[in-house]
PDB file of N, CA and C in Angstrom:
ATOM      1  N   MET A   1      59.462 -30.953-111.431  1.00  0.00           N
ATOM      2  CA  MET A   1      59.557 -30.751-110.001  1.00  0.00           C
ATOM      3  C   MET A   1      59.777 -29.267-109.737  1.00  0.00           C
ATOM      4  N   THR A   2      59.046 -28.739-108.765  1.00  0.00           N
ATOM      5  CA  THR A   2      59.151 -27.316-108.449  1.00  0.00           C
ATOM      6  C   THR A   2      60.241 -27.067-107.402  1.00  0.00           C
ATOM      7  N   ILE A   3      60.623 -25.819-107.278  1.00  0.00           N
ATOM      8  CA  ILE A   3      61.596 -25.421-106.247  1.00  0.00           C
ATOM      9  C   ILE A   3      61.055 -25.795-104.861  1.00  0.00           C
ATOM     10  N   GLU A   4      59.751 -25.580-104.652  1.00  0.00           N
ATOM     11  CA  GLU A   4      59.145 -25.889-103.353  1.00  0.00           C
ATOM     12  C   GLU A   4      59.262 -27.381-103.037  1.00  0.00           C
ATOM     13  N   GLN A   5      59.076 -28.225-104.037  1.00  0.00           N
ATOM     14  CA  GLN A   5      59.199 -29.663-103.827  1.00  0.00           C
ATOM     15  C   GLN A   5      60.648 -30.047-103.509  1.00  0.00           C
ATOM     16  N   ILE A   6      61.580 -29.400-104.181  1.00  0.00           N
ATOM     17  CA  ILE A   6      62.997 -29.661-103.918  1.00  0.00           C
ATOM     18  C   ILE A   6      63.359 -29.224-102.500  1.00  0.00           C
ATOM     19  N   ILE A   7      62.894 -28.066-102.093  1.00  0.00           N
ATOM     20  CA  ILE A   7      63.145 -27.585-100.732  1.00  0.00           C
ATOM     21  C   ILE A   7      62.566 -28.559 -99.717  1.00  0.00           C
ATOM     22  N   LYS A   8      61.370 -29.071 -99.998  1.00  0.00           N
ATOM     23  CA  LYS A   8      60.747 -30.040 -99.098  1.00  0.00           C
ATOM     24  C   LYS A   8      61.610 -31.298 -98.957  1.00  0.00           C
ATOM     25  N   LEU A   9      62.140 -31.805-100.076  1.00  0.00           N
ATOM     26  CA  LEU A   9      63.007 -32.986-100.029  1.00  0.00           C
ATOM     27  C   LEU A   9      64.323 -32.694 -99.315  1.00  0.00           C
ATOM     28  N   LEU A  10      64.891 -31.532 -99.568  1.00  0.00           N
ATOM     29  CA  LEU A  10      66.131 -31.163 -98.879  1.00  0.00           C
ATOM     30  C   LEU A  10      65.895 -31.053 -97.370  1.00  0.00           C
ATOM     31  N   ASN A  11      64.754 -30.501 -96.976  1.00  0.00           N
ATOM     32  CA  ASN A  11      64.437 -30.408 -95.551  1.00  0.00           C
ATOM     33  C   ASN A  11      64.223 -31.781 -94.938  1.00  0.00           C
ATOM     34  N   LEU A  12      63.639 -32.701 -95.703  1.00  0.00           N
ATOM     35  CA  LEU A  12      63.498 -34.069 -95.208  1.00  0.00           C
ATOM     36  C   LEU A  12      64.871 -34.679 -94.963  1.00  0.00           C
ATOM     37  N   ASP A  13      65.756 -34.509 -95.922  1.00  0.00           N
ATOM     38  CA  ASP A  13      67.118 -35.022 -95.765  1.00  0.00           C
ATOM     39  C   ASP A  13      67.803 -34.358 -94.574  1.00  0.00           C
ATOM     40  N   LEU A  14      67.603 -33.058 -94.415  1.00  0.00           N
ATOM     41  CA  LEU A  14      68.201 -32.336 -93.290  1.00  0.00           C
ATOM     42  C   LEU A  14      67.713 -32.905 -91.958  1.00  0.00           C
ATOM     43  N   SER A  15      66.434 -33.229 -91.870  1.00  0.00           N
ATOM     44  CA  SER A  15      65.904 -33.789 -90.620  1.00  0.00           C
ATOM     45  C   SER A  15      66.522 -35.154 -90.319  1.00  0.00           C
ATOM     46  N   TRP A  16      66.872 -35.929 -91.360  1.00  0.00           N
ATOM     47  CA  TRP A  16      67.563 -37.209 -91.161  1.00  0.00           C
ATOM     48  C   TRP A  16      69.018 -36.988 -90.755  1.00  0.00           C
ATOM     49  N   GLU A  17      69.653 -35.955 -91.295  1.00  0.00           N
ATOM     50  CA  GLU A  17      71.038 -35.639 -90.897  1.00  0.00           C
ATOM     51  C   GLU A  17      71.091 -35.300 -89.411  1.00  0.00           C
ATOM     52  N   TYR A  18      70.143 -34.479 -88.965  1.00  0.00           N
ATOM     53  CA  TYR A  18      70.083 -34.140 -87.539  1.00  0.00           C
ATOM     54  C   TYR A  18      69.950 -35.406 -86.693  1.00  0.00           C
ATOM     55  N   ALA A  19      69.017 -36.275 -87.074  1.00  0.00           N
ATOM     56  CA  ALA A  19      68.764 -37.496 -86.302  1.00  0.00           C
ATOM     57  C   ALA A  19      69.997 -38.385 -86.255  1.00  0.00           C
ATOM     58  N   ALA A  20      70.644 -38.552 -87.403  1.00  0.00           N
ATOM     59  CA  ALA A  20      71.830 -39.411 -87.448  1.00  0.00           C
ATOM     60  C   ALA A  20      72.931 -38.851 -86.554  1.00  0.00           C
ATOM     61  N   MET A  21      73.146 -37.541 -86.626  1.00  0.00           N
ATOM     62  CA  MET A  21      74.189 -36.918 -85.816  1.00  0.00           C
ATOM     63  C   MET A  21      73.919 -37.143 -84.325  1.00  0.00           C
ATOM     64  N   ILE A  22      72.702 -36.890 -83.898  1.00  0.00           N
ATOM     65  CA  ILE A  22      72.350 -37.055 -82.488  1.00  0.00           C
ATOM     66  C   ILE A  22      72.492 -38.517 -82.070  1.00  0.00           C
ATOM     67  N   GLN A  23      72.003 -39.413 -82.908  1.00  0.00           N
ATOM     68  CA  GLN A  23      72.061 -40.835 -82.571  1.00  0.00           C
ATOM     69  C   GLN A  23      73.499 -41.323 -82.456  1.00  0.00           C
ATOM     70  N   TYR A  24      74.370 -40.942 -83.391  1.00  0.00           N
ATOM     71  CA  TYR A  24      75.778 -41.352 -83.314  1.00  0.00           C
ATOM     72  C   TYR A  24      76.429 -40.844 -82.029  1.00  0.00           C
ATOM     73  N   ILE A  25      76.154 -39.600 -81.669  1.00  0.00           N
ATOM     74  CA  ILE A  25      76.758 -39.039 -80.460  1.00  0.00           C
ATOM     75  C   ILE A  25      76.239 -39.757 -79.217  1.00  0.00           C
ATOM     76  N   GLN A  26      74.931 -39.965 -79.148  1.00  0.00           N
ATOM     77  CA  GLN A  26      74.342 -40.623 -77.981  1.00  0.00           C
ATOM     78  C   GLN A  26      74.861 -42.048 -77.856  1.00  0.00           C
ATOM     79  N   HIS A  27      74.920 -42.771 -78.955  1.00  0.00           N
ATOM     80  CA  HIS A  27      75.395 -44.147 -78.903  1.00  0.00           C
ATOM     81  C   HIS A  27      76.877 -44.210 -78.544  1.00  0.00           C
ATOM     82  N   ALA A  28      77.666 -43.279 -79.053  1.00  0.00           N
ATOM     83  CA  ALA A  28      79.095 -43.258 -78.715  1.00  0.00           C
ATOM     84  C   ALA A  28      79.286 -43.096 -77.214  1.00  0.00           C
ATOM     85  N   SER A  29      78.424 -42.317 -76.588  1.00  0.00           N
ATOM     86  CA  SER A  29      78.561 -42.117 -75.141  1.00  0.00           C
ATOM     87  C   SER A  29      78.034 -43.298 -74.339  1.00  0.00           C
ATOM     88  N   MET A  30      77.178 -44.116 -74.953  1.00  0.00           N
ATOM     89  CA  MET A  30      76.547 -45.215 -74.225  1.00  0.00           C
ATOM     90  C   MET A  30      77.224 -46.570 -74.423  1.00  0.00           C
ATOM     91  N   LEU A  31      77.986 -46.752 -75.497  1.00  0.00           N
ATOM     92  CA  LEU A  31      78.667 -48.036 -75.716  1.00  0.00           C
ATOM     93  C   LEU A  31      79.649 -48.283 -74.578  1.00  0.00           C
ATOM     94  N   THR A  32      79.706 -49.527 -74.124  1.00  0.00           N
ATOM     95  CA  THR A  32      80.573 -49.841 -72.989  1.00  0.00           C
ATOM     96  C   THR A  32      81.536 -50.962 -73.355  1.00  0.00           C
ATOM     97  N   GLY A  33      82.762 -50.822 -72.898  1.00  0.00           N
ATOM     98  CA  GLY A  33      83.753 -51.871 -73.093  1.00  0.00           C
ATOM     99  C   GLY A  33      84.858 -51.468 -74.051  1.00  0.00           C
ATOM    100  N   PRO A  34      86.067 -51.974 -73.787  1.00  0.00           N
ATOM    101  CA  PRO A  34      87.219 -51.613 -74.615  1.00  0.00           C
ATOM    102  C   PRO A  34      87.089 -52.108 -76.059  1.00  0.00           C
ATOM    103  N   GLN A  35      86.269 -53.118 -76.295  1.00  0.00           N
ATOM    104  CA  GLN A  35      86.114 -53.639 -77.654  1.00  0.00           C
ATOM    105  C   GLN A  35      85.413 -52.629 -78.578  1.00  0.00           C
ATOM    106  N   TYR A  36      84.842 -51.581 -77.987  1.00  0.00           N
ATOM    107  CA  TYR A  36      84.097 -50.611 -78.785  1.00  0.00           C
ATOM    108  C   TYR A  36      84.844 -49.299 -79.014  1.00  0.00           C
ATOM    109  N   VAL A  37      86.084 -49.194 -78.561  1.00  0.00           N
ATOM    110  CA  VAL A  37      86.817 -47.928 -78.673  1.00  0.00           C
ATOM    111  C   VAL A  37      86.898 -47.453 -80.124  1.00  0.00           C
ATOM    112  N   ALA A  38      87.277 -48.313 -81.041  1.00  0.00           N
ATOM    113  CA  ALA A  38      87.387 -47.924 -82.455  1.00  0.00           C
ATOM    114  C   ALA A  38      86.020 -47.583 -83.038  1.00  0.00           C
ATOM    115  N   ILE A  39      85.002 -48.309 -82.629  1.00  0.00           N
ATOM    116  CA  ILE A  39      83.650 -48.051 -83.131  1.00  0.00           C
ATOM    117  C   ILE A  39      83.144 -46.711 -82.609  1.00  0.00           C
ATOM    118  N   ILE A  40      83.453 -46.399 -81.369  1.00  0.00           N
ATOM    119  CA  ILE A  40      83.068 -45.103 -80.801  1.00  0.00           C
ATOM    120  C   ILE A  40      83.719 -43.978 -81.595  1.00  0.00           C
ATOM    121  N   ASP A  41      85.009 -44.108 -81.873  1.00  0.00           N
ATOM    122  CA  ASP A  41      85.717 -43.088 -82.664  1.00  0.00           C
ATOM    123  C   ASP A  41      85.089 -42.932 -84.043  1.00  0.00           C
ATOM    124  N   GLU A  42      84.757 -44.064 -84.665  1.00  0.00           N
ATOM    125  CA  GLU A  42      84.127 -44.036 -85.990  1.00  0.00           C
ATOM    126  C   GLU A  42      82.755 -43.365 -85.921  1.00  0.00           C
ATOM    127  N   GLY A  43      81.988 -43.674 -84.899  1.00  0.00           N
ATOM    128  CA  GLY A  43      80.673 -43.063 -84.732  1.00  0.00           C
ATOM    129  C   GLY A  43      80.758 -41.562 -84.554  1.00  0.00           C
ATOM    130  N   LEU A  44      81.730 -41.118 -83.776  1.00  0.00           N
ATOM    131  CA  LEU A  44      81.903 -39.677 -83.581  1.00  0.00           C
ATOM    132  C   LEU A  44      82.340 -38.984 -84.871  1.00  0.00           C
ATOM    133  N   GLN A  45      83.143 -39.662 -85.679  1.00  0.00           N
ATOM    134  CA  GLN A  45      83.511 -39.094 -86.978  1.00  0.00           C
ATOM    135  C   GLN A  45      82.278 -39.000 -87.878  1.00  0.00           C
ATOM    136  N   HIS A  46      81.445 -40.015 -87.842  1.00  0.00           N
ATOM    137  CA  HIS A  46      80.204 -39.963 -88.624  1.00  0.00           C
ATOM    138  C   HIS A  46      79.315 -38.812 -88.157  1.00  0.00           C
ATOM    139  N   ALA A  47      79.275 -38.570 -86.856  1.00  0.00           N
ATOM    140  CA  ALA A  47      78.484 -37.452 -86.333  1.00  0.00           C
ATOM    141  C   ALA A  47      79.013 -36.126 -86.879  1.00  0.00           C
ATOM    142  N   ARG A  48      80.327 -35.974 -86.937  1.00  0.00           N
ATOM    143  CA  ARG A  48      80.915 -34.751 -87.506  1.00  0.00           C
ATOM    144  C   ARG A  48      80.558 -34.628 -88.988  1.00  0.00           C
ATOM    145  N   ASP A  49      80.600 -35.753 -89.704  1.00  0.00           N
ATOM    146  CA  ASP A  49      80.238 -35.746 -91.127  1.00  0.00           C
ATOM    147  C   ASP A  49      78.776 -35.347 -91.311  1.00  0.00           C
ATOM    148  N   GLU A  50      77.895 -35.882 -90.469  1.00  0.00           N
ATOM    149  CA  GLU A  50      76.477 -35.546 -90.561  1.00  0.00           C
ATOM    150  C   GLU A  50      76.270 -34.056 -90.290  1.00  0.00           C
ATOM    151  N   HIS A  51      77.034 -33.512 -89.351  1.00  0.00           N
ATOM    152  CA  HIS A  51      76.939 -32.075 -89.066  1.00  0.00           C
ATOM    153  C   HIS A  51      77.324 -31.264 -90.302  1.00  0.00           C
ATOM    154  N   GLU A  52      78.412 -31.637 -90.951  1.00  0.00           N
ATOM    155  CA  GLU A  52      78.824 -30.940 -92.178  1.00  0.00           C
ATOM    156  C   GLU A  52      77.748 -31.022 -93.245  1.00  0.00           C
ATOM    157  N   HIS A  53      77.154 -32.201 -93.404  1.00  0.00           N
ATOM    158  CA  HIS A  53      76.079 -32.364 -94.384  1.00  0.00           C
ATOM    159  C   HIS A  53      74.907 -31.452 -94.039  1.00  0.00           C
ATOM    160  N   ALA A  54      74.565 -31.382 -92.748  1.00  0.00           N
ATOM    161  CA  ALA A  54      73.442 -30.549 -92.315  1.00  0.00           C
ATOM    162  C   ALA A  54      73.693 -29.077 -92.637  1.00  0.00           C
ATOM    163  N   VAL A  55      74.903 -28.620 -92.412  1.00  0.00           N
ATOM    164  CA  VAL A  55      75.233 -27.224 -92.712  1.00  0.00           C
ATOM    165  C   VAL A  55      75.109 -26.957 -94.218  1.00  0.00           C
ATOM    166  N   LYS A  56      75.619 -27.876 -95.035  1.00  0.00           N
ATOM    167  CA  LYS A  56      75.529 -27.704 -96.486  1.00  0.00           C
ATOM    168  C   LYS A  56      74.080 -27.715 -96.967  1.00  0.00           C
ATOM    169  N   LEU A  57      73.291 -28.638 -96.419  1.00  0.00           N
ATOM    170  CA  LEU A  57      71.879 -28.686 -96.796  1.00  0.00           C
ATOM    171  C   LEU A  57      71.160 -27.403 -96.383  1.00  0.00           C
ATOM    172  N   SER A  58      71.437 -26.912 -95.181  1.00  0.00           N
ATOM    173  CA  SER A  58      70.818 -25.670 -94.711  1.00  0.00           C
ATOM    174  C   SER A  58      71.138 -24.521 -95.648  1.00  0.00           C
ATOM    175  N   ASP A  59      72.390 -24.446 -96.068  1.00  0.00           N
ATOM    176  CA  ASP A  59      72.791 -23.387 -97.000  1.00  0.00           C
ATOM    177  C   ASP A  59      72.059 -23.506 -98.336  1.00  0.00           C
ATOM    178  N   LYS A  60      71.923 -24.736 -98.843  1.00  0.00           N
ATOM    179  CA  LYS A  60      71.223 -24.942-100.120  1.00  0.00           C
ATOM    180  C   LYS A  60      69.755 -24.560-100.008  1.00  0.00           C
ATOM    181  N   ILE A  61      69.133 -24.953 -98.911  1.00  0.00           N
ATOM    182  CA  ILE A  61      67.722 -24.642 -98.702  1.00  0.00           C
ATOM    183  C   ILE A  61      67.520 -23.138 -98.655  1.00  0.00           C
ATOM    184  N   GLN A  62      68.352 -22.456 -97.911  1.00  0.00           N
ATOM    185  CA  GLN A  62      68.244 -20.997 -97.804  1.00  0.00           C
ATOM    186  C   GLN A  62      68.502 -20.352 -99.158  1.00  0.00           C
ATOM    187  N   TYR A  63      69.476 -20.829 -99.903  1.00  0.00           N
ATOM    188  CA  TYR A  63      69.800 -20.283-101.224  1.00  0.00           C
ATOM    189  C   TYR A  63      68.598 -20.393-102.166  1.00  0.00           C
ATOM    190  N   LEU A  64      67.856 -21.492-102.051  1.00  0.00           N
ATOM    191  CA  LEU A  64      66.686 -21.708-102.905  1.00  0.00           C
ATOM    192  C   LEU A  64      65.450 -20.942-102.420  1.00  0.00           C
ATOM    193  N   GLY A  65      65.595 -20.201-101.331  1.00  0.00           N
ATOM    194  CA  GLY A  65      64.485 -19.400-100.825  1.00  0.00           C
ATOM    195  C   GLY A  65      63.669 -20.078 -99.745  1.00  0.00           C
ATOM    196  N   GLY A  66      64.154 -21.197 -99.239  1.00  0.00           N
ATOM    197  CA  GLY A  66      63.433 -21.920 -98.190  1.00  0.00           C
ATOM    198  C   GLY A  66      63.973 -21.613 -96.810  1.00  0.00           C
ATOM    199  N   ILE A  67      63.336 -22.202 -95.829  1.00  0.00           N
ATOM    200  CA  ILE A  67      63.763 -22.073 -94.438  1.00  0.00           C
ATOM    201  C   ILE A  67      64.189 -23.459 -93.966  1.00  0.00           C
ATOM    202  N   PRO A  68      65.447 -23.617 -93.553  1.00  0.00           N
ATOM    203  CA  PRO A  68      65.907 -24.920 -93.076  1.00  0.00           C
ATOM    204  C   PRO A  68      65.076 -25.390 -91.876  1.00  0.00           C
ATOM    205  N   THR A  69      64.696 -26.646 -91.917  1.00  0.00           N
ATOM    206  CA  THR A  69      63.876 -27.212 -90.853  1.00  0.00           C
ATOM    207  C   THR A  69      64.653 -27.356 -89.549  1.00  0.00           C
ATOM    208  N   VAL A  70      63.915 -27.399 -88.466  1.00  0.00           N
ATOM    209  CA  VAL A  70      64.493 -27.749 -87.172  1.00  0.00           C
ATOM    210  C   VAL A  70      63.882 -29.065 -86.678  1.00  0.00           C
ATOM    211  N   GLN A  71      63.100 -29.709 -87.532  1.00  0.00           N
ATOM    212  CA  GLN A  71      62.505 -31.000 -87.199  1.00  0.00           C
ATOM    213  C   GLN A  71      63.569 -32.095 -87.269  1.00  0.00           C
ATOM    214  N   VAL A  72      63.433 -33.075 -86.405  1.00  0.00           N
ATOM    215  CA  VAL A  72      64.374 -34.191 -86.352  1.00  0.00           C
ATOM    216  C   VAL A  72      63.589 -35.487 -86.544  1.00  0.00           C
ATOM    217  N   GLN A  73      64.113 -36.365 -87.403  1.00  0.00           N
ATOM    218  CA  GLN A  73      63.480 -37.667 -87.579  1.00  0.00           C
ATOM    219  C   GLN A  73      63.689 -38.516 -86.322  1.00  0.00           C
ATOM    220  N   GLU A  74      63.062 -39.665 -86.304  1.00  0.00           N
ATOM    221  CA  GLU A  74      63.137 -40.548 -85.137  1.00  0.00           C
ATOM    222  C   GLU A  74      64.580 -40.932 -84.821  1.00  0.00           C
ATOM    223  N   ILE A  75      64.911 -40.857 -83.555  1.00  0.00           N
ATOM    224  CA  ILE A  75      66.226 -41.270 -83.072  1.00  0.00           C
ATOM    225  C   ILE A  75      66.037 -42.569 -82.302  1.00  0.00           C
ATOM    226  N   LYS A  76      66.789 -43.566 -82.686  1.00  0.00           N
ATOM    227  CA  LYS A  76      66.681 -44.869 -82.023  1.00  0.00           C
ATOM    228  C   LYS A  76      67.679 -44.928 -80.879  1.00  0.00           C
ATOM    229  N   ILE A  77      67.204 -45.417 -79.744  1.00  0.00           N
ATOM    230  CA  ILE A  77      68.073 -45.555 -78.572  1.00  0.00           C
ATOM    231  C   ILE A  77      67.963 -46.972 -78.028  1.00  0.00           C
ATOM    232  N   SER A  78      68.960 -47.353 -77.286  1.00  0.00           N
ATOM    233  CA  SER A  78      68.981 -48.670 -76.660  1.00  0.00           C
ATOM    234  C   SER A  78      70.017 -48.650 -75.546  1.00  0.00           C
ATOM    235  N   LEU A  79      69.866 -49.553 -74.612  1.00  0.00           N
ATOM    236  CA  LEU A  79      70.887 -49.742 -73.587  1.00  0.00           C
ATOM    237  C   LEU A  79      71.750 -50.955 -73.909  1.00  0.00           C
ATOM    238  N   ASN A  80      71.443 -51.631 -74.998  1.00  0.00           N
ATOM    239  CA  ASN A  80      72.154 -52.832 -75.412  1.00  0.00           C
ATOM    240  C   ASN A  80      73.175 -52.472 -76.487  1.00  0.00           C
ATOM    241  N   ASP A  81      74.444 -52.797 -76.239  1.00  0.00           N
ATOM    242  CA  ASP A  81      75.515 -52.440 -77.169  1.00  0.00           C
ATOM    243  C   ASP A  81      75.270 -52.986 -78.580  1.00  0.00           C
ATOM    244  N   VAL A  82      74.912 -54.237 -78.675  1.00  0.00           N
ATOM    245  CA  VAL A  82      74.722 -54.859 -79.992  1.00  0.00           C
ATOM    246  C   VAL A  82      73.562 -54.197 -80.730  1.00  0.00           C
ATOM    247  N   GLU A  83      72.491 -53.895 -80.022  1.00  0.00           N
ATOM    248  CA  GLU A  83      71.345 -53.240 -80.651  1.00  0.00           C
ATOM    249  C   GLU A  83      71.728 -51.841 -81.137  1.00  0.00           C
ATOM    250  N   MET A  84      72.522 -51.108 -80.364  1.00  0.00           N
ATOM    251  CA  MET A  84      72.980 -49.790 -80.809  1.00  0.00           C
ATOM    252  C   MET A  84      73.772 -49.905 -82.104  1.00  0.00           C
ATOM    253  N   LEU A  85      74.620 -50.921 -82.195  1.00  0.00           N
ATOM    254  CA  LEU A  85      75.394 -51.118 -83.420  1.00  0.00           C
ATOM    255  C   LEU A  85      74.482 -51.417 -84.597  1.00  0.00           C
ATOM    256  N   ARG A  86      73.461 -52.234 -84.375  1.00  0.00           N
ATOM    257  CA  ARG A  86      72.491 -52.511 -85.442  1.00  0.00           C
ATOM    258  C   ARG A  86      71.798 -51.228 -85.884  1.00  0.00           C
ATOM    259  N   GLN A  87      71.445 -50.404 -84.924  1.00  0.00           N
ATOM    260  CA  GLN A  87      70.749 -49.158 -85.236  1.00  0.00           C
ATOM    261  C   GLN A  87      71.635 -48.205 -86.038  1.00  0.00           C
ATOM    262  N   ASP A  88      72.923 -48.178 -85.726  1.00  0.00           N
ATOM    263  CA  ASP A  88      73.838 -47.252 -86.405  1.00  0.00           C
ATOM    264  C   ASP A  88      74.416 -47.803 -87.696  1.00  0.00           C
ATOM    265  N   TRP A  89      74.693 -49.078 -87.740  1.00  0.00           N
ATOM    266  CA  TRP A  89      75.444 -49.624 -88.871  1.00  0.00           C
ATOM    267  C   TRP A  89      74.638 -50.586 -89.723  1.00  0.00           C
ATOM    268  N   GLY A  90      73.354 -50.739 -89.399  1.00  0.00           N
ATOM    269  CA  GLY A  90      72.478 -51.585 -90.202  1.00  0.00           C
ATOM    270  C   GLY A  90      72.100 -50.854 -91.482  1.00  0.00           C
ATOM    271  N   PRO A  91      70.937 -51.184 -92.040  1.00  0.00           N
ATOM    272  CA  PRO A  91      70.486 -50.480 -93.245  1.00  0.00           C
ATOM    273  C   PRO A  91      70.469 -48.977 -93.011  1.00  0.00           C
ATOM    274  N   SER A  92      70.724 -48.240 -94.054  1.00  0.00           N
ATOM    275  CA  SER A  92      70.829 -46.785 -93.961  1.00  0.00           C
ATOM    276  C   SER A  92      69.629 -46.159 -93.268  1.00  0.00           C
ATOM    277  N   MET A  93      69.913 -45.171 -92.400  1.00  0.00           N
ATOM    278  CA  MET A  93      68.860 -44.459 -91.686  1.00  0.00           C
ATOM    279  C   MET A  93      68.106 -43.502 -92.596  1.00  0.00           C
ATOM    280  N   THR A  94      68.726 -43.084 -93.670  1.00  0.00           N
ATOM    281  CA  THR A  94      68.178 -41.954 -94.401  1.00  0.00           C
ATOM    282  C   THR A  94      67.722 -42.311 -95.806  1.00  0.00           C
ATOM    283  N   PRO A  95      66.777 -41.537 -96.314  1.00  0.00           N
ATOM    284  CA  PRO A  95      66.334 -41.721 -97.697  1.00  0.00           C
ATOM    285  C   PRO A  95      67.165 -40.889 -98.663  1.00  0.00           C
ATOM    286  N   ARG A  96      68.448 -40.705 -98.376  1.00  0.00           N
ATOM    287  CA  ARG A  96      69.300 -39.850 -99.203  1.00  0.00           C
ATOM    288  C   ARG A  96      69.338 -40.270-100.659  1.00  0.00           C
ATOM    289  N   THR A  97      69.301 -41.566-100.920  1.00  0.00           N
ATOM    290  CA  THR A  97      69.385 -42.004-102.310  1.00  0.00           C
ATOM    291  C   THR A  97      68.211 -41.478-103.111  1.00  0.00           C
ATOM    292  N   VAL A  98      67.039 -41.391-102.499  1.00  0.00           N
ATOM    293  CA  VAL A  98      65.880 -40.836-103.194  1.00  0.00           C
ATOM    294  C   VAL A  98      66.097 -39.351-103.458  1.00  0.00           C
ATOM    295  N   THR A  99      66.517 -38.614-102.426  1.00  0.00           N
ATOM    296  CA  THR A  99      66.742 -37.181-102.579  1.00  0.00           C
ATOM    297  C   THR A  99      67.799 -36.912-103.631  1.00  0.00           C
ATOM    298  N   CYS A 100      68.908 -37.637-103.593  1.00  0.00           N
ATOM    299  CA  CYS A 100      69.982 -37.432-104.572  1.00  0.00           C
ATOM    300  C   CYS A 100      69.495 -37.739-105.982  1.00  0.00           C
ATOM    301  N   SER A 101      68.729 -38.798-106.138  1.00  0.00           N
ATOM    302  CA  SER A 101      68.222 -39.176-107.448  1.00  0.00           C
ATOM    303  C   SER A 101      67.324 -38.068-108.002  1.00  0.00           C
ATOM    304  N   VAL A 102      66.439 -37.562-107.174  1.00  0.00           N
ATOM    305  CA  VAL A 102      65.527 -36.500-107.611  1.00  0.00           C
ATOM    306  C   VAL A 102      66.322 -35.267-108.005  1.00  0.00           C
ATOM    307  N   LEU A 103      67.263 -34.863-107.181  1.00  0.00           N
ATOM    308  CA  LEU A 103      68.037 -33.652-107.454  1.00  0.00           C
ATOM    309  C   LEU A 103      68.928 -33.805-108.675  1.00  0.00           C
ATOM    310  N   ASN A 104      69.487 -34.991-108.864  1.00  0.00           N
ATOM    311  CA  ASN A 104      70.355 -35.213-110.032  1.00  0.00           C
ATOM    312  C   ASN A 104      69.578 -35.162-111.335  1.00  0.00           C
ATOM    313  N   ASN A 105      68.290 -35.473-111.284  1.00  0.00           N
ATOM    314  CA  ASN A 105      67.467 -35.486-112.492  1.00  0.00           C
ATOM    315  C   ASN A 105      66.641 -34.213-112.670  1.00  0.00           C
ATOM    316  N   TRP A 106      66.813 -33.261-111.772  1.00  0.00           N
ATOM    317  CA  TRP A 106      66.024 -32.022-111.824  1.00  0.00           C
ATOM    318  C   TRP A 106      66.578 -31.093-112.875  1.00  0.00           C
ATOM    319  N   LYS A 107      65.674 -30.530-113.657  1.00  0.00           N
ATOM    320  CA  LYS A 107      66.048 -29.541-114.662  1.00  0.00           C
ATOM    321  C   LYS A 107      65.247 -28.285-114.392  1.00  0.00           C
ATOM    322  N   PRO A 108      65.937 -27.172-114.053  1.00  0.00           N
ATOM    323  CA  PRO A 108      65.219 -25.918-113.744  1.00  0.00           C
ATOM    324  C   PRO A 108      64.563 -25.325-114.979  1.00  0.00           C
TER     325      PRO A 108
END
């Protein structure tokens, strides 16, 4: 695997981090009802975590000689509380396991 291929995968992951962060924030603002207070707090914490991941990925991409992407993957929205929860807490939004596997097995 080349450096360029690794940068491409890191940028893909970065675009998913952006999407997840935006989606968590948007859903936290749209959930309605006292039964969702803890879930809203958890979603906002996840958004902060995604932001930290995005910053770290951007730094890695730049260190490897790449340019961090500004592209964002698809963001799912809904006006239905239950559907928003499915979108946020269902199967993982990101292909991180693929990226991590590739990077863990990379030998320069």
